Every structure is written in C-alpha cells, then in structure tokens.
CSV table of C-alpha atoms in Angstrom, one decimal:
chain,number,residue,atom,x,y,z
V,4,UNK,CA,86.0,95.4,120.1
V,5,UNK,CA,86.1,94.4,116.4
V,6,UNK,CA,83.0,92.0,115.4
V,7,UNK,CA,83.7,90.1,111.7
V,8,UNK,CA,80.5,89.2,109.6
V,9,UNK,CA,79.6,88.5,105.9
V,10,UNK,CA,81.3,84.9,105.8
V,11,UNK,CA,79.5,81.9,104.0
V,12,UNK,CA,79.7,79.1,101.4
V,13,UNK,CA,79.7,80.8,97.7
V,14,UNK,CA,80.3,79.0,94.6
V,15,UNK,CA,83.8,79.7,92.4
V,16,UNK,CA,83.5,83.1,90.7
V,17,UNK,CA,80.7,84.2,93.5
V,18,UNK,CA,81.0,87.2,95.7
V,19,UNK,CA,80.5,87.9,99.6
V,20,UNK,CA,81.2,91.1,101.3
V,21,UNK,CA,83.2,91.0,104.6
V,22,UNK,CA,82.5,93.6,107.7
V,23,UNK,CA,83.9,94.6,110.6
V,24,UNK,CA,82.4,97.0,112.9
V,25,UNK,CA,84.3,98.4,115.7
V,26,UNK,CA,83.0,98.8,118.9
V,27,UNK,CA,84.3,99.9,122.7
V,28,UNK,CA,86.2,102.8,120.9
V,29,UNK,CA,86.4,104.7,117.6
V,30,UNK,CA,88.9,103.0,115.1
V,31,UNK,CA,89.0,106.2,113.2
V,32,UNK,CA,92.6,107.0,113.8
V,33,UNK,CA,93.7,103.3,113.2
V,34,UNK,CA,95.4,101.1,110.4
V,35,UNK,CA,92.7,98.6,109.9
V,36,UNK,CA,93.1,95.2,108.0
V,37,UNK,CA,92.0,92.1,106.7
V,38,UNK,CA,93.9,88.8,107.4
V,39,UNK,CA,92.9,84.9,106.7
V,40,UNK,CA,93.9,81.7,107.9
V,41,UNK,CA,92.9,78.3,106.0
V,42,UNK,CA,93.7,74.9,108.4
V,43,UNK,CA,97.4,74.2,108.8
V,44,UNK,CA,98.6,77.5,107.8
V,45,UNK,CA,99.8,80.7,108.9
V,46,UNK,CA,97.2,83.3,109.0
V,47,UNK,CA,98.4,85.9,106.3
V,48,UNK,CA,97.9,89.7,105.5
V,49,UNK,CA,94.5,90.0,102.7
V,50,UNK,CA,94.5,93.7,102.5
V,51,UNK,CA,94.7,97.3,104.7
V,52,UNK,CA,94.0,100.6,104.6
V,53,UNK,CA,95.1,103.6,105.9
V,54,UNK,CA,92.8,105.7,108.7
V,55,UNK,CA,91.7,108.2,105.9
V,56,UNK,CA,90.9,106.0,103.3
V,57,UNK,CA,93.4,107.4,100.9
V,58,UNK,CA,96.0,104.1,100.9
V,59,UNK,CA,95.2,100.7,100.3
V,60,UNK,CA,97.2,97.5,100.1
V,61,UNK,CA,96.7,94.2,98.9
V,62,UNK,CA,98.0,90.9,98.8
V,63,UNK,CA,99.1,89.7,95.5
V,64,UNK,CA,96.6,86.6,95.5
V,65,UNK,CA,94.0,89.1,95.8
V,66,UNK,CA,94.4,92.2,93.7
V,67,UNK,CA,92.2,93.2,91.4
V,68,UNK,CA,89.5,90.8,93.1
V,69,UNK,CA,89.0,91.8,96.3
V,70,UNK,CA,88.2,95.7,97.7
V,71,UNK,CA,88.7,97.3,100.8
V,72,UNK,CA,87.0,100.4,102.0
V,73,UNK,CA,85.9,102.2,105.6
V,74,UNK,CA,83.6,104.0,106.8
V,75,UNK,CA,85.1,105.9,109.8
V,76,UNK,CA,81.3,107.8,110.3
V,77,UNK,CA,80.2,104.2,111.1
V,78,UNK,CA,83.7,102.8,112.7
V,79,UNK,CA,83.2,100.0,109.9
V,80,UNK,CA,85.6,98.5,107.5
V,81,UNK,CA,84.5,96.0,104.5
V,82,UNK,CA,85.9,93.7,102.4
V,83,UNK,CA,83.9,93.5,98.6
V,84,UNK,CA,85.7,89.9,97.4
V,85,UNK,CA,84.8,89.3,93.7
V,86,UNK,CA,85.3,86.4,91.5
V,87,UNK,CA,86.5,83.9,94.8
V,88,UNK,CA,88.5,80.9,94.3
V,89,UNK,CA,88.3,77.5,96.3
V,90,UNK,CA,91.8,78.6,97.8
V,91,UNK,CA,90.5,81.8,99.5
V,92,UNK,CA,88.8,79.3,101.7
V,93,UNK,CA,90.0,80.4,105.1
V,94,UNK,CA,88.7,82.0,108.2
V,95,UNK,CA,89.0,85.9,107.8
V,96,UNK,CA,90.4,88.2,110.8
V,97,UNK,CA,89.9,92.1,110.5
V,98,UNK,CA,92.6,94.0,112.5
V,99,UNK,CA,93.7,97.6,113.7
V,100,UNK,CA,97.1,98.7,114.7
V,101,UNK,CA,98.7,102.4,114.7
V,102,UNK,CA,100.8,101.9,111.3
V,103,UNK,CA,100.3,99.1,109.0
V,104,UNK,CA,102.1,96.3,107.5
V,105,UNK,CA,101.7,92.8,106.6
V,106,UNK,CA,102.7,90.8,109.6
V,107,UNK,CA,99.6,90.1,111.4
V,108,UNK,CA,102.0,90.3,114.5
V,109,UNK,CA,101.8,93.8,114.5
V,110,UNK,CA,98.5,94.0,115.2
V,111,UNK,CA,97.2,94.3,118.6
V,112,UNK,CA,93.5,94.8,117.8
V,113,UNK,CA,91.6,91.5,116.6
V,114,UNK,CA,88.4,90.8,115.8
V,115,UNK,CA,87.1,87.2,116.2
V,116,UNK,CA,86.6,85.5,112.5
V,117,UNK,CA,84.0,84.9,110.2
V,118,UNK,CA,84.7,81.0,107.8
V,119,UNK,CA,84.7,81.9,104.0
V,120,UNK,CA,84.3,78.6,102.3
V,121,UNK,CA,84.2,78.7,98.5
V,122,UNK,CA,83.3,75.5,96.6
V,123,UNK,CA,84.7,74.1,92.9
C-alpha cells in the first residue's frame, strides 16, 4: 500500500529526495511519516506530517536538513534531505497512522524501504 523510492549512495553534504506513494486506498486523511533504521539499531522516528500539510515534525538529528511535504492530490509524501551525513545511512520506512507520534509502533501502515547510504 505504501511504495518507498528515491534511496541511493550520495556523497557527504549531497542530497536525495525520498517518496512514498500510496496505493490500495487514499492516505489523505492519515498521519504520514518517515522512519529509518541503520544495522543493529532500532528503527527511529525521521519526521511526520499532519493530513493537511499544515504540521510537521522532525527529529532533532535532522532539522533544518531534511523537509517533509505531501501531496494528498497525488496520495504522495516526500522527504527533500539536504546536506546528508555518513550517519543518516539507514534504510528509510514511510508510514501512516490516524494521529501521529514518534514511536514507529504506532503505526500500522508500512511501506517496504528504500537503503540511503551516504559516503565520507
């Protein structure tokens, strides 16, 4: 129902752009988010935003690096990561739920992963 693409090898300070498109069933009314999960650890919360658009959240690691936006018209969500660091190597997971949060255990909806692998 969710299908993750946009993942690659980039150099440090490089960019890549993450989607997510949504498929089955419209994801317009949903919480969608982005979670990652390097080897050996737990996957954790990236960034979300609310159905309309209007609130977004972000991990601390991330802010003011990455950006997440949707576009309900196209039941797609994105994630713009600017200025990547070796440590945001990780697989990357976008997610729906019906209200938010951090703890990717809330989430019922899952897409399937796309690698991110950033290079010194």
């Amino acid at each position: 129902q969710l299908q993750a693409s946009g993942g690659g090898l980039v150099q440090a300070g490089g960019s890549l752009r993450l989607s997510c498109a949504a498929s089955g069933r419209t994801f317009s009314d949903n919480y969608l988010g982005w979670f990652r999960q390097a080897p050996g650890k737990e996957r954790e919360f990236v960034a979300g935003i609310t159905w309309s658009g209007g609130v977004r959240s972000y991990a601390d690691s991330v802010k003011g690096r990455f950006t997440i936006s949707r576009d309900n018209a196209e039941n797609t969500v994105y994630l713009q990561m600017n200025s990547l660091k070796p440590e945001d190597t990780a697989v990357y997971y976008c997610a729906g739920n019906d209200w938010g949060g951090s703890s990717y255990r809330s989430y019922n909806y899952w897409g399937q992963g796309t690698q991110v692998t950033v290079s010194s």
